[in-house]
Structure formats: C-alpha cells, structure tokens
CSV table of C-alpha atoms in Angstrom, one decimal:
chain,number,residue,atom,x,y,z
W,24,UNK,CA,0.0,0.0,0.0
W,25,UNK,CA,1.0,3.5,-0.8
W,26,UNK,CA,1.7,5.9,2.2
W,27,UNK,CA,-1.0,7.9,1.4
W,28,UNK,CA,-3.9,5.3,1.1
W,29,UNK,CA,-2.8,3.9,4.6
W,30,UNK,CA,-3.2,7.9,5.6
W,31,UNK,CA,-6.5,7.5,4.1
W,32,UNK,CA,-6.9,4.3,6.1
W,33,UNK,CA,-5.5,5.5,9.5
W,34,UNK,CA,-8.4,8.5,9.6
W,35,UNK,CA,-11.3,6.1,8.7
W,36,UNK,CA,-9.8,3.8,11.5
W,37,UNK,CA,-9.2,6.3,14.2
W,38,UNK,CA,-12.9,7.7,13.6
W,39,UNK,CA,-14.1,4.5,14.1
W,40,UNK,CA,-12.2,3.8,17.1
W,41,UNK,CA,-13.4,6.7,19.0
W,42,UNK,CA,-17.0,6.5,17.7
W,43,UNK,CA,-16.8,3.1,19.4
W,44,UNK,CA,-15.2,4.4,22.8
W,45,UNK,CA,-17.2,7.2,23.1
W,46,UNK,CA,-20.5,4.8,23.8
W,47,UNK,CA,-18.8,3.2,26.8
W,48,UNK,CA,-15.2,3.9,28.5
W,49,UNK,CA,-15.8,2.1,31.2
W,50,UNK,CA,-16.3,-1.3,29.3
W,51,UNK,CA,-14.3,-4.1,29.4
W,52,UNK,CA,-12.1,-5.2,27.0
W,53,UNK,CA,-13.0,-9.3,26.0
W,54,UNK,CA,-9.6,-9.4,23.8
W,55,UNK,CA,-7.4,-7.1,26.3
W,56,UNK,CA,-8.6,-8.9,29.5
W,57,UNK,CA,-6.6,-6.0,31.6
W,58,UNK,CA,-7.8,-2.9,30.2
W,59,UNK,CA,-11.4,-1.0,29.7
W,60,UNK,CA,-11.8,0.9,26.7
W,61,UNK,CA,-10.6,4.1,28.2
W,62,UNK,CA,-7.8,2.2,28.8
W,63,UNK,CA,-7.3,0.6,25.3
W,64,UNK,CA,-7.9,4.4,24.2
W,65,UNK,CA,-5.5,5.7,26.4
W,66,UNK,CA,-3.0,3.1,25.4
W,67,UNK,CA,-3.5,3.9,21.5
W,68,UNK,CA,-2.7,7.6,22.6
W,69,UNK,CA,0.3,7.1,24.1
W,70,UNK,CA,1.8,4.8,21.2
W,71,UNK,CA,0.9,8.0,18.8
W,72,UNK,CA,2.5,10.6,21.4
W,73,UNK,CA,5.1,8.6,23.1
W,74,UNK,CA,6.1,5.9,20.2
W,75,UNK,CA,5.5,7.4,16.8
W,76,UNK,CA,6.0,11.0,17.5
W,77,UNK,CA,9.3,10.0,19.2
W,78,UNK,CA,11.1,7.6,16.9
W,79,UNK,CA,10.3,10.2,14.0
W,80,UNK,CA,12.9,12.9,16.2
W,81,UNK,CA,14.9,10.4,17.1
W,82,UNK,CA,18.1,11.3,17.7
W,83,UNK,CA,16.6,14.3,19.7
W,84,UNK,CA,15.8,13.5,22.6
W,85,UNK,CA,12.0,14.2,22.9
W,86,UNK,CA,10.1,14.4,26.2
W,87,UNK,CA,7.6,12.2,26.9
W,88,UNK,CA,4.3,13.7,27.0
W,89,UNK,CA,1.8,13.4,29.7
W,90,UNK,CA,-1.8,12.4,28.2
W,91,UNK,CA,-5.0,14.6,28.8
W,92,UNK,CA,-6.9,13.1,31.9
W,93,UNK,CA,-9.6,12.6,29.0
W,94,UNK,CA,-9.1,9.8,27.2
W,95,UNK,CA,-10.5,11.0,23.9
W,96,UNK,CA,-9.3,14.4,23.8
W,97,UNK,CA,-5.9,12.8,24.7
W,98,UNK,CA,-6.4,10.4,21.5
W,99,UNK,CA,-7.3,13.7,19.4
W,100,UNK,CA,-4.1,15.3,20.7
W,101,UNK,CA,-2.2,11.8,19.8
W,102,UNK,CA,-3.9,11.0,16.6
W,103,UNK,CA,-3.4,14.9,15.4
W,104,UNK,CA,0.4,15.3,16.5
W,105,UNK,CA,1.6,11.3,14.4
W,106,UNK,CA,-0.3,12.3,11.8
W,107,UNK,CA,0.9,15.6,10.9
W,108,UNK,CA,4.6,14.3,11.0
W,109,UNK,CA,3.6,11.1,9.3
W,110,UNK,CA,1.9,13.2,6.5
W,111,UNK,CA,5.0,15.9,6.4
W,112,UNK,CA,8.1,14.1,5.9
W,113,UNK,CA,9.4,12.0,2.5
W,114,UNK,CA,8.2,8.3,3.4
W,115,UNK,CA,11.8,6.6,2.4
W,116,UNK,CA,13.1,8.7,4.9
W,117,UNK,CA,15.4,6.7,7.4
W,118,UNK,CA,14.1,7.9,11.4
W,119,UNK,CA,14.2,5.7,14.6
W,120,UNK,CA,17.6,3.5,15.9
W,121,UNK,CA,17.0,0.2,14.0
W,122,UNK,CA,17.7,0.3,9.6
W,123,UNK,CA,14.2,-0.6,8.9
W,124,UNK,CA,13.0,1.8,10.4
W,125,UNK,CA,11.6,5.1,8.1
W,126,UNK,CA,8.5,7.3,7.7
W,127,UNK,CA,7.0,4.8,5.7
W,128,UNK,CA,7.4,1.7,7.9
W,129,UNK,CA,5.7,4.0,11.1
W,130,UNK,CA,2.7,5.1,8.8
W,131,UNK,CA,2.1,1.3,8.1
W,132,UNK,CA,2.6,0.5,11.7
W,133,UNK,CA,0.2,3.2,13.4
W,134,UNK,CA,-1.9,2.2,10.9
W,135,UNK,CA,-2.3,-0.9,11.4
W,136,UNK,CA,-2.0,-0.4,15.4
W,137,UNK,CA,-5.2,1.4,14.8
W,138,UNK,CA,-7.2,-1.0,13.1
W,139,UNK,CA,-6.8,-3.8,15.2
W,140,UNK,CA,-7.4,-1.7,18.4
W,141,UNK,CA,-10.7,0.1,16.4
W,142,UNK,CA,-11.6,-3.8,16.4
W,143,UNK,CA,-10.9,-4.5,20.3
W,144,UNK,CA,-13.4,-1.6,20.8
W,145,UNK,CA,-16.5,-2.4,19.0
W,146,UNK,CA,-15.8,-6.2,20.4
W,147,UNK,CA,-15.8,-4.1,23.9
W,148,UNK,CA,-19.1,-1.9,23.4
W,149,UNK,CA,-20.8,-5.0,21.5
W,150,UNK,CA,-21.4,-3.0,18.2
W,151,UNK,CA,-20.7,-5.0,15.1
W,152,UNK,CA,-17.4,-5.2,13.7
W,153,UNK,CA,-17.0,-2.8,11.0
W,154,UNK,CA,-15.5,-3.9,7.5
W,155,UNK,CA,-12.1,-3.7,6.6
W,156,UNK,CA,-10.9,-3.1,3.2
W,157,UNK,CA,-9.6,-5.6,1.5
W,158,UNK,CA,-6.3,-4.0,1.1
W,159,UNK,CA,-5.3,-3.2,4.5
W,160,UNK,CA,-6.2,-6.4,5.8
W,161,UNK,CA,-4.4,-7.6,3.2
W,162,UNK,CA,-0.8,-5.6,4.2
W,163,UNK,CA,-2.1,-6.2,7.9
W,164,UNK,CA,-1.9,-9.7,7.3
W,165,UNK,CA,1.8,-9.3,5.3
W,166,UNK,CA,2.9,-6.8,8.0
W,167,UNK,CA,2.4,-9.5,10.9
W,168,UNK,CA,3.8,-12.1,9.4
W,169,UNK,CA,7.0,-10.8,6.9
W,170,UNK,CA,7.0,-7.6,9.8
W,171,UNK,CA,6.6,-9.3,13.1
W,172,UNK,CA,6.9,-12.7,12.9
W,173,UNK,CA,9.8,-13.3,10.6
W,174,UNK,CA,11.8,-10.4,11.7
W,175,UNK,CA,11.7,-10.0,14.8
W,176,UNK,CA,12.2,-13.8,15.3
W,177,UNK,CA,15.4,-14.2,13.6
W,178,UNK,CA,16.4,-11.0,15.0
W,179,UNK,CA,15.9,-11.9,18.6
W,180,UNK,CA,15.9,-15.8,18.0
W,181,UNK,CA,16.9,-16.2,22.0
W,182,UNK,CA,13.5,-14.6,23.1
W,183,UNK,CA,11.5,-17.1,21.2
W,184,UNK,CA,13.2,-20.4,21.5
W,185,UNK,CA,10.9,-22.0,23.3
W,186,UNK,CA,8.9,-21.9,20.5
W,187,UNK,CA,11.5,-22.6,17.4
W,188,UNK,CA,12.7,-26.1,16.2
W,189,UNK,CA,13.4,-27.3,13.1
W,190,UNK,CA,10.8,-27.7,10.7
W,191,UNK,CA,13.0,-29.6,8.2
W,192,UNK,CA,12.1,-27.8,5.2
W,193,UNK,CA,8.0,-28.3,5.7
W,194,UNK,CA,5.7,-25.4,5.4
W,195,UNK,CA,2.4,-24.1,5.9
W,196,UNK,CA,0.3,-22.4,3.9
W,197,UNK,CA,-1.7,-19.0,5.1
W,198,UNK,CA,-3.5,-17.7,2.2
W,199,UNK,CA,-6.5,-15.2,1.7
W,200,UNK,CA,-8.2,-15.3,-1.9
W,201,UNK,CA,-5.2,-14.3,-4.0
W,202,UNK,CA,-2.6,-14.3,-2.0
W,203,UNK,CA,-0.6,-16.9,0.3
W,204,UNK,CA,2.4,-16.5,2.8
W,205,UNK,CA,4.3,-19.9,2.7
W,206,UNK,CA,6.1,-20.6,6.5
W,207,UNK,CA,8.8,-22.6,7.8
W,208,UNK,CA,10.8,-22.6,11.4
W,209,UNK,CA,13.9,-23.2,12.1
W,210,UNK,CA,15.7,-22.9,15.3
W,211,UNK,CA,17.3,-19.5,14.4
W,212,UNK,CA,14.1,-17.8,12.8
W,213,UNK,CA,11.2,-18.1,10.7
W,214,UNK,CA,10.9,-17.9,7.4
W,215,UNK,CA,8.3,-16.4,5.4
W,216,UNK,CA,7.6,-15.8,1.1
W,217,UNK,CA,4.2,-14.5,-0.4
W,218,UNK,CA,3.4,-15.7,-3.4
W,219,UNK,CA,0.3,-17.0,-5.4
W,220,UNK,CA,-1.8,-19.5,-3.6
W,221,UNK,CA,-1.9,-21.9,-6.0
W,222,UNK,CA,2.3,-22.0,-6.6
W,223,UNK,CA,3.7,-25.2,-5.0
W,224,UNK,CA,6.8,-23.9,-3.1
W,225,UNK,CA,10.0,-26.4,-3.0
W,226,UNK,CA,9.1,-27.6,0.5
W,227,UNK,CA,6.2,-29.9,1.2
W,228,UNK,CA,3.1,-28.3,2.5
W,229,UNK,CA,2.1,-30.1,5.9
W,230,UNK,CA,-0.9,-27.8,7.0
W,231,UNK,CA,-2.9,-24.7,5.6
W,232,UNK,CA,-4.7,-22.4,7.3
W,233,UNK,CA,-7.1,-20.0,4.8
W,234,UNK,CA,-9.9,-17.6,5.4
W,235,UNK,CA,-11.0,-14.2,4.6
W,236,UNK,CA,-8.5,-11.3,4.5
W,237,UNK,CA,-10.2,-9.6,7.6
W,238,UNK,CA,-10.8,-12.9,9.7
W,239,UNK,CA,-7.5,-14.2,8.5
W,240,UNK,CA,-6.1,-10.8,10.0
W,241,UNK,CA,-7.9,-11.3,13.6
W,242,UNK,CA,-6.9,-15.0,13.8
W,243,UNK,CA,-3.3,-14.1,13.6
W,244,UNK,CA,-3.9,-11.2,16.2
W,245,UNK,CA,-5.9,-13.4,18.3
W,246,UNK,CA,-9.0,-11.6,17.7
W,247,UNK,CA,-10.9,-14.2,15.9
W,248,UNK,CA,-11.2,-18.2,16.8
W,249,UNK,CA,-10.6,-21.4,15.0
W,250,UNK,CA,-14.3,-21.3,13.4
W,251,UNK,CA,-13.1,-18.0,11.6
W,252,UNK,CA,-10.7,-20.0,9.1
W,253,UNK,CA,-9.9,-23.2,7.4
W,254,UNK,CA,-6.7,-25.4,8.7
W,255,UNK,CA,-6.4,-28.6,7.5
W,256,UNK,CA,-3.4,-30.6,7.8
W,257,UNK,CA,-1.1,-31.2,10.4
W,258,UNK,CA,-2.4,-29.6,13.6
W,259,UNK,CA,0.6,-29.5,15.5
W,260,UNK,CA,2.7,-27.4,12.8
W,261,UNK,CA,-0.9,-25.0,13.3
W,262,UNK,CA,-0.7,-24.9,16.7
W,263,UNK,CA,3.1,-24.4,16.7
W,264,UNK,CA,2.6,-21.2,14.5
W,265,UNK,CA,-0.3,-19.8,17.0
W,266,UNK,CA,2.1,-20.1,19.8
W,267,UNK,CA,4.6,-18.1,18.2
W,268,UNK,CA,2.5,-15.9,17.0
W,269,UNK,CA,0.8,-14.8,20.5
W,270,UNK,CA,4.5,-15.1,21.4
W,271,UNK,CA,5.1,-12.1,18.7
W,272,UNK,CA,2.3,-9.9,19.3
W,273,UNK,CA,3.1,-9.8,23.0
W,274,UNK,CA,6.2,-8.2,22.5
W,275,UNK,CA,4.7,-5.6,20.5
C-alpha cells in the first residue's frame, strides 16, 4: 500500500475507534482482559504521542508527553500530532535507531495499530465489527507475518526459543483469496515468502490455514477463533505457529 492510502486508512480507523469508545469507556475489553476501553484508548494515545511521534525525532531527545486526563481528547491530541509528522516528511526517509525503520514503515505500523485496536473496541461496546478493506487487511496480514513474525524472530531468536525447532524444510500455507504466505521454522528464525496460492513452493506443505483477509487478519492477532478459518493438515505445525504468533504480538 502507498503511504497515502494507509493515511487515508488510518483517519477512517481512528474515527471508528473513537466512535466506538465514546459509547462506553468504562467497558471491558473481552480481547485485552486487563484494560477497559478508556484504557485501550488511552494506550492507542500514548503509542501516537510517546512511540510514533518520538522515533520520528529520534536522535533528539524528545520528552515524553503526559496524556490529557480525557481519554478522547488525549487520543485527538495523539492521533493529530503522528499524523501531521507522518503526513510531512518523505516516506523513504530513514528515522528511529533500527535500519528498517523510516517514515514509511511507522505510517504502516500506526496504521495498522489502529485498526486492530478500532476492532478491540466495537468487540468491547458489543457493536458490530466494522469492514475492513480488502487491502489493509491484506498488508495487515503481510505486515504481521513478513513484519513481526519473521523479523523479529530471527532478530531476537533467544526470546522465542521455546517456540523454534526445526521444521526440516515443511511449510504451511496461510492464504487469503489471491494471495498466500508460505512458512517454515527453524531454530534460528522463521521464514516467510508471499506468493500466489496456488504456486507449489520447493518444501512440502504439511498444514494450511485460509480464510478471509479480515478474519485471516484477527486469527493471527488473536481476535478471531478457529471457526473463523480453514486449517487442515497437520495440527501441531498449526498450533506451533499460534504459539509463536501470540508469542510475537506480546512483544509488540
């Protein structure tokens, strides 16, 4: 996706967001056991304010800022602040400590960040679950697993070896319509490629797991169960994959 259509993507999510929150603050969170919405609102805020806004300066040492006792006016201030220097600055341009890190990779991250937390609130307030578009679920889907899973595992194997062994080769398949992300582990990382769904890759394909870009999305983020997409296969490599994913997402 372009920086600009995930700009496009981020507003529509962030309106939905706090048109959820602002029908009930003080429910709980089913997906976030420990937090309310206000809390899940507040917590959105702060990665805008005191994440995004901060690795864009970086070097300078920016101060962290102190949210608005209101939790939607200190989402406003949040939302207002990442976006302007989102929208302001050349997307290949290099910010934060680590070399993937530029404009571009943050715009995709708040993004995202947003939609799946607009998601934890209408679960909260019991509204229905408002579409996604097919695209951003789509990169959602490719950020979580190319983005999170694969890179941060084989950058910080250590942290997830309880979880890593050696796949020898075997795969498994996530796809959603036209597009697939073939998997492997191995001890030092995990590997992932997106291709075509129906390619055959040069390992053997021991378990699939399909389903509709946005379900597909909330299965790998834990927001959706089992009855939400199709495995079939070997259940262990399945189960192996949900572990490391949870693993993942709790580090971020």
């Amino acid at each position: 996706m372009d920086r600009s259509r995930l700009l496009h993507c981020l507003d529509a999510e962030v309106a939905q967001l706090r048109a959820a929150a602002a029908r009930d603050l003080t429910a709980p969170v089913p997906t976030c056991p420990e937090w309310t919405v206000e809390e899940l609102v507040r917590h959105v805020a702060n990665f805008y304010l005191n994440v995004v806004v901060r690795r864009l300066h970086m070097p300078e040492d920016v101060p962290r800022v102190e949210l608005a006792p209101d939790a939607l006016a200190a989402l406003d201030r949040g939302y207002n602040a990442a976006v302007q220097d989102l929208a302001g600055r050349q997307p290949d341009e290099h910010v934060g400590q680590m070399p993937h890190e530029t404009v571009y990779y943050w715009t995709r991250r708040t993004t995202h960040e947003t939609a799946i937390h607009r998601v934890d609130a209408e679960l909260a307030v019991a509204s229905p679950v408002g579409p996604m578009p097919y695209d951003l679920a789509i990169d959602g889907i490719d950020e979580m697993l190319t983005g999170f899973l694969s890179e941060l595992t084989r950058r910080f194997p250590e942290e997830f070896a309880a979880h890593l062994n050696d796949w020898g080769g075997n795969v498994v398949a996530v796809s959603a319509r036209d597009t697939a992300w073939w998997i492997t582990v191995r001890p030092d990382g995990v590997d992932v490629a997106r291709g075509d769904p129906g390619q055959v890759p040069n390992q053997a394909t021991r378990a699939r797991v399909q389903g509709e870009p946005a379900a597909l999305l909330y299965w790998l983020y834990n927001r959706a169960g089992n009855d939400q997409v199709v495995t079939s296969g070997d259940g262990q490599l399945v189960a192996q994959l949900k572990r490391l994913l949870t693993a993942v997402t709790n580090t971020v």
